[in-house]
mmCIF file of C-alpha atoms and ligand atoms in Angstrom:
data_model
loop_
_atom_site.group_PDB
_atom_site.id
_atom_site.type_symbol
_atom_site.label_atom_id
_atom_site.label_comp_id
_atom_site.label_asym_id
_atom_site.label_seq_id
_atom_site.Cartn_x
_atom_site.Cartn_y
_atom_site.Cartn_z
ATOM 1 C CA UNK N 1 0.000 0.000 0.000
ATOM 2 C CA UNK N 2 1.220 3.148 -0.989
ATOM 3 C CA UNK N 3 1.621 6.123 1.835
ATOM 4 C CA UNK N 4 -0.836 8.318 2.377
ATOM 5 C CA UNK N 5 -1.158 10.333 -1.245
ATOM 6 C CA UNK N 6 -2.598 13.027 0.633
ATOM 7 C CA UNK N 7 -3.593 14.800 3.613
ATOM 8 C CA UNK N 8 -7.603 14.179 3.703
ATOM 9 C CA UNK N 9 -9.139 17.474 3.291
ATOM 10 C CA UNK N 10 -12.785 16.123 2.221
ATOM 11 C CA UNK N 11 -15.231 16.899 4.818
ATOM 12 C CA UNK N 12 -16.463 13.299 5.997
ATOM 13 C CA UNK N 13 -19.856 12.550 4.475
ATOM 14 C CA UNK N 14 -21.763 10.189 6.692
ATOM 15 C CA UNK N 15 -25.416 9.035 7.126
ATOM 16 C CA UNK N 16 -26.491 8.902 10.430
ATOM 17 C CA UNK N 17 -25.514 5.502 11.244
ATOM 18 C CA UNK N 18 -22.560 3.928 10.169
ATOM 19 C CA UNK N 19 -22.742 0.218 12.115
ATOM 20 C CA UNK N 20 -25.650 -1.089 9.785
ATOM 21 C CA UNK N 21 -25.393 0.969 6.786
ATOM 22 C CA UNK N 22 -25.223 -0.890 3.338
ATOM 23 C CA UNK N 23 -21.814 0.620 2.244
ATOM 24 C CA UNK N 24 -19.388 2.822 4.178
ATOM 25 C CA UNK N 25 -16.467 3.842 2.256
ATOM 26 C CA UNK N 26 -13.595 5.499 4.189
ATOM 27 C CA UNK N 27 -10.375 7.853 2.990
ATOM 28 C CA UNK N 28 -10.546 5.915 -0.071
ATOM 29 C CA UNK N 29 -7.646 6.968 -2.565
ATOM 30 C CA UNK N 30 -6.829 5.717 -5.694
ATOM 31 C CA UNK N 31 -3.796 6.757 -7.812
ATOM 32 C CA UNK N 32 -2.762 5.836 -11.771
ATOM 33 C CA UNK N 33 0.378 4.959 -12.763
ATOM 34 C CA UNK N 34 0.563 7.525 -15.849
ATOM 35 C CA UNK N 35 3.425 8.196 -18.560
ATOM 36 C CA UNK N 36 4.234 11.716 -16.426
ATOM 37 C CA UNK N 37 4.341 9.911 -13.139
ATOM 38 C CA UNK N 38 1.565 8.643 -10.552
ATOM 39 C CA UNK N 39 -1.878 10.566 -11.058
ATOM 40 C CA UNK N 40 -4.399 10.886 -8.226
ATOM 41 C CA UNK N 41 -7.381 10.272 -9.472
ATOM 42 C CA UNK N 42 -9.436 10.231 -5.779
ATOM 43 C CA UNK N 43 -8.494 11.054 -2.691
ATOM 44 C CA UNK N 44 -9.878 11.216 1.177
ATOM 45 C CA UNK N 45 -13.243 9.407 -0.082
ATOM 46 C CA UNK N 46 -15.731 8.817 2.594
ATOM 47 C CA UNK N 47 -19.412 8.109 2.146
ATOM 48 C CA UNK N 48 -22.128 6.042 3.476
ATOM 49 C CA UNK N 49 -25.277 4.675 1.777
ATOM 50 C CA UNK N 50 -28.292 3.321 3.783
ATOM 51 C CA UNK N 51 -29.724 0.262 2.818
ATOM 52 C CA UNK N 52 -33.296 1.811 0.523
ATOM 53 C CA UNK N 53 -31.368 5.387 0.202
ATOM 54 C CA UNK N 54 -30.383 6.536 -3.711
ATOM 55 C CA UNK N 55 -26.992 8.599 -2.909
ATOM 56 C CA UNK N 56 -26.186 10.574 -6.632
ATOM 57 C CA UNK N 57 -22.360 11.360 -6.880
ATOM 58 C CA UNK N 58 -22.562 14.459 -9.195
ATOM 59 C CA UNK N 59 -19.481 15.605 -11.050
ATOM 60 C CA UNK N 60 -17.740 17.439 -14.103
ATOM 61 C CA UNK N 61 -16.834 14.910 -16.602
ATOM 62 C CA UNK N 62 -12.933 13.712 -15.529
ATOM 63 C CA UNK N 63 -13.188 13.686 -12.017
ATOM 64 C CA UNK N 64 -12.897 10.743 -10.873
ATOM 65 C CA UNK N 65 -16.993 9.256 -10.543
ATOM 66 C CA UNK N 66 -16.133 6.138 -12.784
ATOM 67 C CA UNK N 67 -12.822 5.534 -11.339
ATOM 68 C CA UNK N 68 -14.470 5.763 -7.427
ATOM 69 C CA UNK N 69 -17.284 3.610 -8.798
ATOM 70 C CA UNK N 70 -15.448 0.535 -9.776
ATOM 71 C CA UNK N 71 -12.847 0.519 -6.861
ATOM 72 C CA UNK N 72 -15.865 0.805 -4.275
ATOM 73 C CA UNK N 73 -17.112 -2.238 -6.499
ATOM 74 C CA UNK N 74 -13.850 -4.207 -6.358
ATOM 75 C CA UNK N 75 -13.251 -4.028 -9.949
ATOM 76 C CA UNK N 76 -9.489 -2.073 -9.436
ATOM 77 C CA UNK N 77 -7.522 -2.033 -5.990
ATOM 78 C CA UNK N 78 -7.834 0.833 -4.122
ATOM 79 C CA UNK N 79 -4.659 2.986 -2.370
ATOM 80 C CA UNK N 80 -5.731 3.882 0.399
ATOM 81 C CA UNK N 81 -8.477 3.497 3.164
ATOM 82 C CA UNK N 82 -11.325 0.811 3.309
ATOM 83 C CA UNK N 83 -14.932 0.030 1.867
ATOM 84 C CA UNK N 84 -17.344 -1.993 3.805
ATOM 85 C CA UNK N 85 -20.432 -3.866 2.751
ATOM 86 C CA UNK N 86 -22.644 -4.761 5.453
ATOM 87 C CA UNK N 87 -20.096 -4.022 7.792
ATOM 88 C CA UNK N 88 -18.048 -6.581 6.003
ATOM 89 C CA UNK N 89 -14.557 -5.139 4.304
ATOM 90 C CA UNK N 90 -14.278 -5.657 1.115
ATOM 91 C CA UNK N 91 -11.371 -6.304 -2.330
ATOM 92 C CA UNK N 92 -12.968 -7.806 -4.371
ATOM 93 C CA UNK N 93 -16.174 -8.013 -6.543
ATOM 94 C CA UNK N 94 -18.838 -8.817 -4.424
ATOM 95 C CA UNK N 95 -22.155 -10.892 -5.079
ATOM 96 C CA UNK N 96 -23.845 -8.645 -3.179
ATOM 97 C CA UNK N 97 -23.077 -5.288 -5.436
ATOM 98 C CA UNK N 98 -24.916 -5.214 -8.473
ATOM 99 C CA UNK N 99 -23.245 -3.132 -11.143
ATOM 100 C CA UNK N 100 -25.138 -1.282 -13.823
ATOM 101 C CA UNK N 101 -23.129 0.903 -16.621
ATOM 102 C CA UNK N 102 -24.295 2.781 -19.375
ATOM 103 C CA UNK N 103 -24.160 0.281 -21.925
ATOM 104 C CA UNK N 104 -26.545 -2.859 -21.304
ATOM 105 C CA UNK N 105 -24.075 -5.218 -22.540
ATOM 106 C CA UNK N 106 -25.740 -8.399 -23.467
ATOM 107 C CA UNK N 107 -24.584 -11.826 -25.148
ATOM 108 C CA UNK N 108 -26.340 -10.424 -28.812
ATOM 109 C CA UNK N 109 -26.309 -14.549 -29.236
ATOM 110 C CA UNK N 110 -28.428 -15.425 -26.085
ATOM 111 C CA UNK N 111 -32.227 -14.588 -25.664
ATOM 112 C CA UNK N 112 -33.348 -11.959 -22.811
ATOM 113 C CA UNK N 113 -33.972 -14.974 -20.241
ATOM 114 C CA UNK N 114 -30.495 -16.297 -20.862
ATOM 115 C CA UNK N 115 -28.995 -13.155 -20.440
ATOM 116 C CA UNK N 116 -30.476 -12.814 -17.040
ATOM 117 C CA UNK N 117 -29.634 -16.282 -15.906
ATOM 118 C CA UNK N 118 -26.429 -15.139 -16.683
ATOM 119 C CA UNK N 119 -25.957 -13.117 -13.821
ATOM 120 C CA UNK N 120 -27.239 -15.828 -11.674
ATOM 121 C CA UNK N 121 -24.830 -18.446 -12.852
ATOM 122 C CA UNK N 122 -21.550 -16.578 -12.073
ATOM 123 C CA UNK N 123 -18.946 -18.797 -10.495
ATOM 124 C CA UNK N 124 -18.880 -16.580 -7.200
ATOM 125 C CA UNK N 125 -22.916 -16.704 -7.068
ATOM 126 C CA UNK N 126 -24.692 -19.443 -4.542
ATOM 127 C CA UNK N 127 -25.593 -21.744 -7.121
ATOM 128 C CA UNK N 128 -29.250 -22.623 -7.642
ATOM 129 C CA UNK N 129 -32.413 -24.954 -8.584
ATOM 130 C CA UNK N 130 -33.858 -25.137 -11.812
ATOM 131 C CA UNK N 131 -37.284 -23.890 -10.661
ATOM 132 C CA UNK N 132 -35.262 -21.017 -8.232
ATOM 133 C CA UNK N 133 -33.489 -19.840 -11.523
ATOM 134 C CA UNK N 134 -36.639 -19.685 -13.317
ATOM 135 C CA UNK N 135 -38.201 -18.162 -10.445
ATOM 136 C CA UNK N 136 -35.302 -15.080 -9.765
ATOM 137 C CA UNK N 137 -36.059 -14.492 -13.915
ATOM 138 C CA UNK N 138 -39.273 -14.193 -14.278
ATOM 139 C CA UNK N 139 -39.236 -11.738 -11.089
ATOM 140 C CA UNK N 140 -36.746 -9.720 -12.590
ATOM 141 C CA UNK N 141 -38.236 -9.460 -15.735
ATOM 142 C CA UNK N 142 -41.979 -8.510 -14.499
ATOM 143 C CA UNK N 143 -39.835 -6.380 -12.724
ATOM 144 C CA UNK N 144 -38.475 -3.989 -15.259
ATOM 145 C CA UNK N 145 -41.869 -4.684 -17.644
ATOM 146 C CA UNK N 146 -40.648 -7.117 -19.657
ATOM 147 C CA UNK N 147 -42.673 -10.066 -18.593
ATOM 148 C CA UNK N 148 -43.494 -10.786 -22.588
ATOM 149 C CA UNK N 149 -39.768 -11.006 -23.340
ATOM 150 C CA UNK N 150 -38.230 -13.882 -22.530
ATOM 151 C CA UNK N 151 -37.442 -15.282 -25.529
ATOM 152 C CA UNK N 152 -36.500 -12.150 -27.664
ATOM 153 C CA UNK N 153 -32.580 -11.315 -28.773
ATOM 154 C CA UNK N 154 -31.142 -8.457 -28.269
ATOM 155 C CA UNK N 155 -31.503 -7.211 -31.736
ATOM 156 C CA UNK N 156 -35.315 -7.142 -31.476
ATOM 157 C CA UNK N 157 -34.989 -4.902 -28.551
ATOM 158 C CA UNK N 158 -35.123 -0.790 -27.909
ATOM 159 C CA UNK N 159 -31.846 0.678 -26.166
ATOM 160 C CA UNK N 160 -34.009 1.453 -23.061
ATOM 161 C CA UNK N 161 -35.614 -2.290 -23.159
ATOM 162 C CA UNK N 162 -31.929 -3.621 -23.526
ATOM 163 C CA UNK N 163 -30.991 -1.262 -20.328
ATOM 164 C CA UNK N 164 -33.762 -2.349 -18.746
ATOM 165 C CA UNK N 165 -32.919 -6.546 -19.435
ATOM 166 C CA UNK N 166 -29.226 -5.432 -18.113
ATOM 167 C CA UNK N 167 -30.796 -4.162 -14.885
ATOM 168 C CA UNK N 168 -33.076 -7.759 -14.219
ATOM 169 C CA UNK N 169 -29.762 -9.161 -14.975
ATOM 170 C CA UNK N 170 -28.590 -6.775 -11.929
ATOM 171 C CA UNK N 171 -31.405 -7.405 -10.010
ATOM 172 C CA UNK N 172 -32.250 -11.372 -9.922
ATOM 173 C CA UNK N 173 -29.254 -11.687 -8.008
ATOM 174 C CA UNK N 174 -30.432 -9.465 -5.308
ATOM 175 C CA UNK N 175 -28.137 -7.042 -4.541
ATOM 176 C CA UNK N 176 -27.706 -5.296 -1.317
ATOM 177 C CA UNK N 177 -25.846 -2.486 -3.369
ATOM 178 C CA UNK N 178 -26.666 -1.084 -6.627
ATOM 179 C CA UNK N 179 -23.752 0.912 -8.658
ATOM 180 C CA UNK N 180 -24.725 2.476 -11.557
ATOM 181 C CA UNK N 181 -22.432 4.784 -13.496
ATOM 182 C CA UNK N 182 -24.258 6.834 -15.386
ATOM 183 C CA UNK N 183 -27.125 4.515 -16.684
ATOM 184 C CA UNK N 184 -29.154 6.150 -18.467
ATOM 185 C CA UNK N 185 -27.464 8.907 -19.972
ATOM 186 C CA UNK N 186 -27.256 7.789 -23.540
ATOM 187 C CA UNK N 187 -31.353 7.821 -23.756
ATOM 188 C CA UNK N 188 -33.778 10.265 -25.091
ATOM 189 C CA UNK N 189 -35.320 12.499 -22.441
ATOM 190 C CA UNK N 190 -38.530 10.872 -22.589
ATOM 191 C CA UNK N 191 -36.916 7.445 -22.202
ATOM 192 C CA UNK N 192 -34.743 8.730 -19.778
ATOM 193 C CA UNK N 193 -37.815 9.611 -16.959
ATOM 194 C CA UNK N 194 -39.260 6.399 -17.766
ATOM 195 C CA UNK N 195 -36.084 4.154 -16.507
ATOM 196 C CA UNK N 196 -35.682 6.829 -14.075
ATOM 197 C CA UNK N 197 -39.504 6.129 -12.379
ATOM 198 C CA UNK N 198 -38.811 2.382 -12.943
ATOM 199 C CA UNK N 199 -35.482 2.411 -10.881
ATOM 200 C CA UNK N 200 -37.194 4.252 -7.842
ATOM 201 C CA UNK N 201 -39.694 1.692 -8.087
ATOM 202 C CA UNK N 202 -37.216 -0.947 -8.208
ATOM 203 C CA UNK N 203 -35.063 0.331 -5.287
ATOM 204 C CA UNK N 204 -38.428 0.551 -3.210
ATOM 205 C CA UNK N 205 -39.192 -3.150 -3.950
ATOM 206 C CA UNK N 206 -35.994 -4.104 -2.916
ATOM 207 C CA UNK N 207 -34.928 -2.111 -0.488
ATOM 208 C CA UNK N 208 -31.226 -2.150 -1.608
ATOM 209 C CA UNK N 209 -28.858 0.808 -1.101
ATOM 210 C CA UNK N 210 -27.818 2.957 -4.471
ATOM 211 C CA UNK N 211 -25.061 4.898 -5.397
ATOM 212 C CA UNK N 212 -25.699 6.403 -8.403
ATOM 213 C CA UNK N 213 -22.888 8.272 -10.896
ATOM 214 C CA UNK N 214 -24.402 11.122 -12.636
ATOM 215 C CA UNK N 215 -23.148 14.408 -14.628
ATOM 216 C CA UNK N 216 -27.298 15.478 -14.511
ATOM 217 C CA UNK N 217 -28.059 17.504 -11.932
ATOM 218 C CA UNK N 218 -31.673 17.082 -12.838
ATOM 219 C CA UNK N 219 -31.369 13.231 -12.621
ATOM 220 C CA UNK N 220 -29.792 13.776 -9.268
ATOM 221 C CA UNK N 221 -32.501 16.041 -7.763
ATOM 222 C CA UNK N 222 -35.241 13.472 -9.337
ATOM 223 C CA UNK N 223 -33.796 10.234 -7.771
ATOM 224 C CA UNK N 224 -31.267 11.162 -4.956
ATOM 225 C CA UNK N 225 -32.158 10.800 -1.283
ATOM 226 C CA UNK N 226 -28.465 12.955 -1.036
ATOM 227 C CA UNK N 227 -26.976 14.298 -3.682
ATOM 228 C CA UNK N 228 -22.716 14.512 -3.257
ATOM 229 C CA UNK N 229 -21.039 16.628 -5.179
ATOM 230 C CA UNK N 230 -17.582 15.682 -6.427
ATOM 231 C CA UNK N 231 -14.394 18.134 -7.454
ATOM 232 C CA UNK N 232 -11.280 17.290 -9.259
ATOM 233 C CA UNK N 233 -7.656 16.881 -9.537
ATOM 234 C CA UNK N 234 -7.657 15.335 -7.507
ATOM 235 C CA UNK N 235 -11.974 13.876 -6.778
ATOM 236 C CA UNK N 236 -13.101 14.450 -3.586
ATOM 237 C CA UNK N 237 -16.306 15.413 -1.842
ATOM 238 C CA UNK N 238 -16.811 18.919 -1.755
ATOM 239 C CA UNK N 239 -20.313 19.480 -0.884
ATOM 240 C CA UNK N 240 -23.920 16.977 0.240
ATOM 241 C CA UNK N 241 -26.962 18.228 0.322
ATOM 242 C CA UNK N 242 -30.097 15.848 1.634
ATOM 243 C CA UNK N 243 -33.365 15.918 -0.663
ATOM 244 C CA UNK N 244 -36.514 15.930 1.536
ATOM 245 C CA UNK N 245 -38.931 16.561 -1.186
ATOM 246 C CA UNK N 246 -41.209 13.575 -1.511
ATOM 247 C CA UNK N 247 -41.381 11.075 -4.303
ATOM 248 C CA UNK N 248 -42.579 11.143 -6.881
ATOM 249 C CA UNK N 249 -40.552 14.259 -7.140
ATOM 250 C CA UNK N 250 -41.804 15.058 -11.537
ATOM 251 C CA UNK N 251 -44.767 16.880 -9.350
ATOM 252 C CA UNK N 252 -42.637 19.166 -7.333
ATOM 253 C CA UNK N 253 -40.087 20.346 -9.783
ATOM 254 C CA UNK N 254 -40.840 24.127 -8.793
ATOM 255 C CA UNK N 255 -40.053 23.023 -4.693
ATOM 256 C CA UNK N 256 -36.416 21.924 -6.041
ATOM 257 C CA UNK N 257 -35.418 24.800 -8.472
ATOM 258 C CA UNK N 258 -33.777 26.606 -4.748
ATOM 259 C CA UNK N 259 -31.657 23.531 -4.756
ATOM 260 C CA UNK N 260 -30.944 23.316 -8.462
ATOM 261 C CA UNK N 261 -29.103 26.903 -8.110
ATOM 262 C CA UNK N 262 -27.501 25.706 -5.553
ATOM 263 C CA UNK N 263 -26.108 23.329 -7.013
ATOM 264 C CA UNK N 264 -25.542 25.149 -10.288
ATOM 265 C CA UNK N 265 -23.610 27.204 -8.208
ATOM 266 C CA UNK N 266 -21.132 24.894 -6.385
ATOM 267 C CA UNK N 267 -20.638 22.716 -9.790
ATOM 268 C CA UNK N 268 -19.308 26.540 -11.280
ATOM 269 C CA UNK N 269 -17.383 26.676 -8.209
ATOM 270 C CA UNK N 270 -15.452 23.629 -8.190
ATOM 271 C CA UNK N 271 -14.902 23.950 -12.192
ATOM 272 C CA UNK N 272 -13.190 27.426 -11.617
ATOM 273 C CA UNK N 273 -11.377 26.179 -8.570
ATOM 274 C CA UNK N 274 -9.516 23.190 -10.575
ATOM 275 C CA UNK N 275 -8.294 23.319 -13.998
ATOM 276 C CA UNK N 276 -8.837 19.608 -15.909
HETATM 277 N N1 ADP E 301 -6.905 3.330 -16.007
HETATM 278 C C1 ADP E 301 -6.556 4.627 -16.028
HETATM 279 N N2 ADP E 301 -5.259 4.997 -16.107
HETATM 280 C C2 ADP E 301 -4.897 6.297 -16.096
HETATM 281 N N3 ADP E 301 -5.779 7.340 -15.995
HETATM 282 C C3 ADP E 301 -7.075 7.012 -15.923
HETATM 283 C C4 ADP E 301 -7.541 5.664 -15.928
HETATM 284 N N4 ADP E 301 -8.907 5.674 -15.824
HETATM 285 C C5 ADP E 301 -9.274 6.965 -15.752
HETATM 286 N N5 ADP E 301 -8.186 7.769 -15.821
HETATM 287 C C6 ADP E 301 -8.183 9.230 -15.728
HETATM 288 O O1 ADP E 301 -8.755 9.570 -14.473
HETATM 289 C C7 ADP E 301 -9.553 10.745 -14.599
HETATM 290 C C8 ADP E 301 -10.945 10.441 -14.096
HETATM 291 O O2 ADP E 301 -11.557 9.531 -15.002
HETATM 292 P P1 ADP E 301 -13.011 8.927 -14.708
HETATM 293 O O3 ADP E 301 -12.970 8.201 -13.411
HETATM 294 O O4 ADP E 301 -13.423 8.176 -15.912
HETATM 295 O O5 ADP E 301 -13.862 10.275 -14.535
HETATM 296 P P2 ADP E 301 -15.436 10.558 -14.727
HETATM 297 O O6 ADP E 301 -16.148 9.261 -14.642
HETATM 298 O O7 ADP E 301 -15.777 11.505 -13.609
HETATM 299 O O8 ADP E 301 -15.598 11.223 -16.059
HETATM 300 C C9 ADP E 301 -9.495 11.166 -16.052
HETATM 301 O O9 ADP E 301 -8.505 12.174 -16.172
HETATM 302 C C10 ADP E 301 -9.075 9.901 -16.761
HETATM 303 O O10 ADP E 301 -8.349 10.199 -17.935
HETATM 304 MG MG1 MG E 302 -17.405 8.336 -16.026
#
């Protein structure tokens, strides 16, 4: 492990309780090894996410939400500090995190059913019964309103319907923690509200904690219990604000505008404050 890359300077970001919460991340750092020497991509990380709570990480393009995303899901080592899942720490994907990117990323070869058993039949996943399987899929896909779909390809499908197979892919395997990096940013606006509504319902059902990567403030302030604001060079949390207004939030767009310009405001400040 490296030494410490530098002095932590984020202010610590915390839910109220720490001892149960679904993820608690803390003084993560992450450097890369670059041709002009080591780059610090993160630094002095700490959040917490509550098991049902949508937390939105909000930040410029470049600083660092991908990057924190995979190393809190074990996909790269991280530098410094610890993440813990359940109170468990953890280094390495974890059946319990369910990852969801921007592309679906499906098997174009397999049907929609086979590409959600998929997830289930990962090496590190408890292995199940044939009715269990068929079970967890058929859930998953009456979940995300594709019920009718289980024997399409991926070619007959809609970008949105192929997000929405990769997140019953996500979610048959129950996940206590969702991480999605930036999921539905390649859709149309209209699309866009309709996988937004479908992921609050989703998160309800389930009850699962989400941390959600997003350059949108508007996505944030529609989905995010708390809404963290990242800066750059190197990422760290510079501001959190908590959301009260009540689902669903499309009928109180006028109550959040305040926050929007708030927002606004501390996104122009931490642009101006580091150069890219
Ligand atoms: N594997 C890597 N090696 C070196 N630099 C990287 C690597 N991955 C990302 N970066 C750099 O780290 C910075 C943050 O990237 P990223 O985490 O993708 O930011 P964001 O998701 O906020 O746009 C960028 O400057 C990017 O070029
Ligand atoms: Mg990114």
């Amino acid at each position: 492990m490296n030494a410490r890359l530098h002095p932590s300077s984020s202010p610590v970001v915390q839910g109220n309780s720490t001892d149960r919460a679904a993820l608690v991340v803390d003084d993560l750092a992450k450097q890369y090894a670059t041709p002009q020497g080591p780059f610090t991509v993160f630094d002095g990380i700490h959040l917490t996410v509550q098991s049902g709570e949508i937390v939105c990480l909000l930040g410029a393009s470049g600083c660092g939400k991908s990057s924190l995303l995979s190393t809190i899901g074990g996909l790269q080592p991280a530098d410094w500090g610890h993440i813990y899942l359940q109170g468990d720490r953890i280094q390495a994907p974890d059946p319990r995190i369910g990852l969801i990117f921007q592309e679906a990323a499906l098997l174009p070869w397999l049907t929609v059913q086979h590409n959600v058993a998929l997830g289930l039949q990962l090496s590190h996943m408890p292995r199940l019964s044939r009715p269990a399987l068929r079970s967890r899929i058929d859930q998953a896909l009456l979940s995300v309103g594709l019920e009718k779909f289980h024997r399409t390809y991926p070619r007959q499908l809609s970008g949105g319907m192929a997000q929405r197979v990769a997140i019953a892919r996500t979610i048959a395997r129950d996940p206590q923690l969702l991480l999605m990096d930036e999921p539905f940013s390649a859709f149309d606006a209209i699309t866009r509200l309709e996988m937004q509504q479908l992921l609050l319902g989703i998160i309800a059902q389930q009850r699962c904690a989400a941390l959600l990567v997003t350059h949108d403030i508007d996505e944030a302030l529609l989905l995010g219990d708390r809404i963290l604001l990242m800066s750059r060079n190197p990422g760290r949390i510079y501001r959190e604000w908590v959301v009260t207004t009540p689902q669903p939030r499309v009928r109180h767009t006028e109550d959040l505008m305040s926050l929007r310009a708030e927002i606004f405001t501390a996104l122009s400040e931490v642009m101006a404050r580091s150069t890219p």
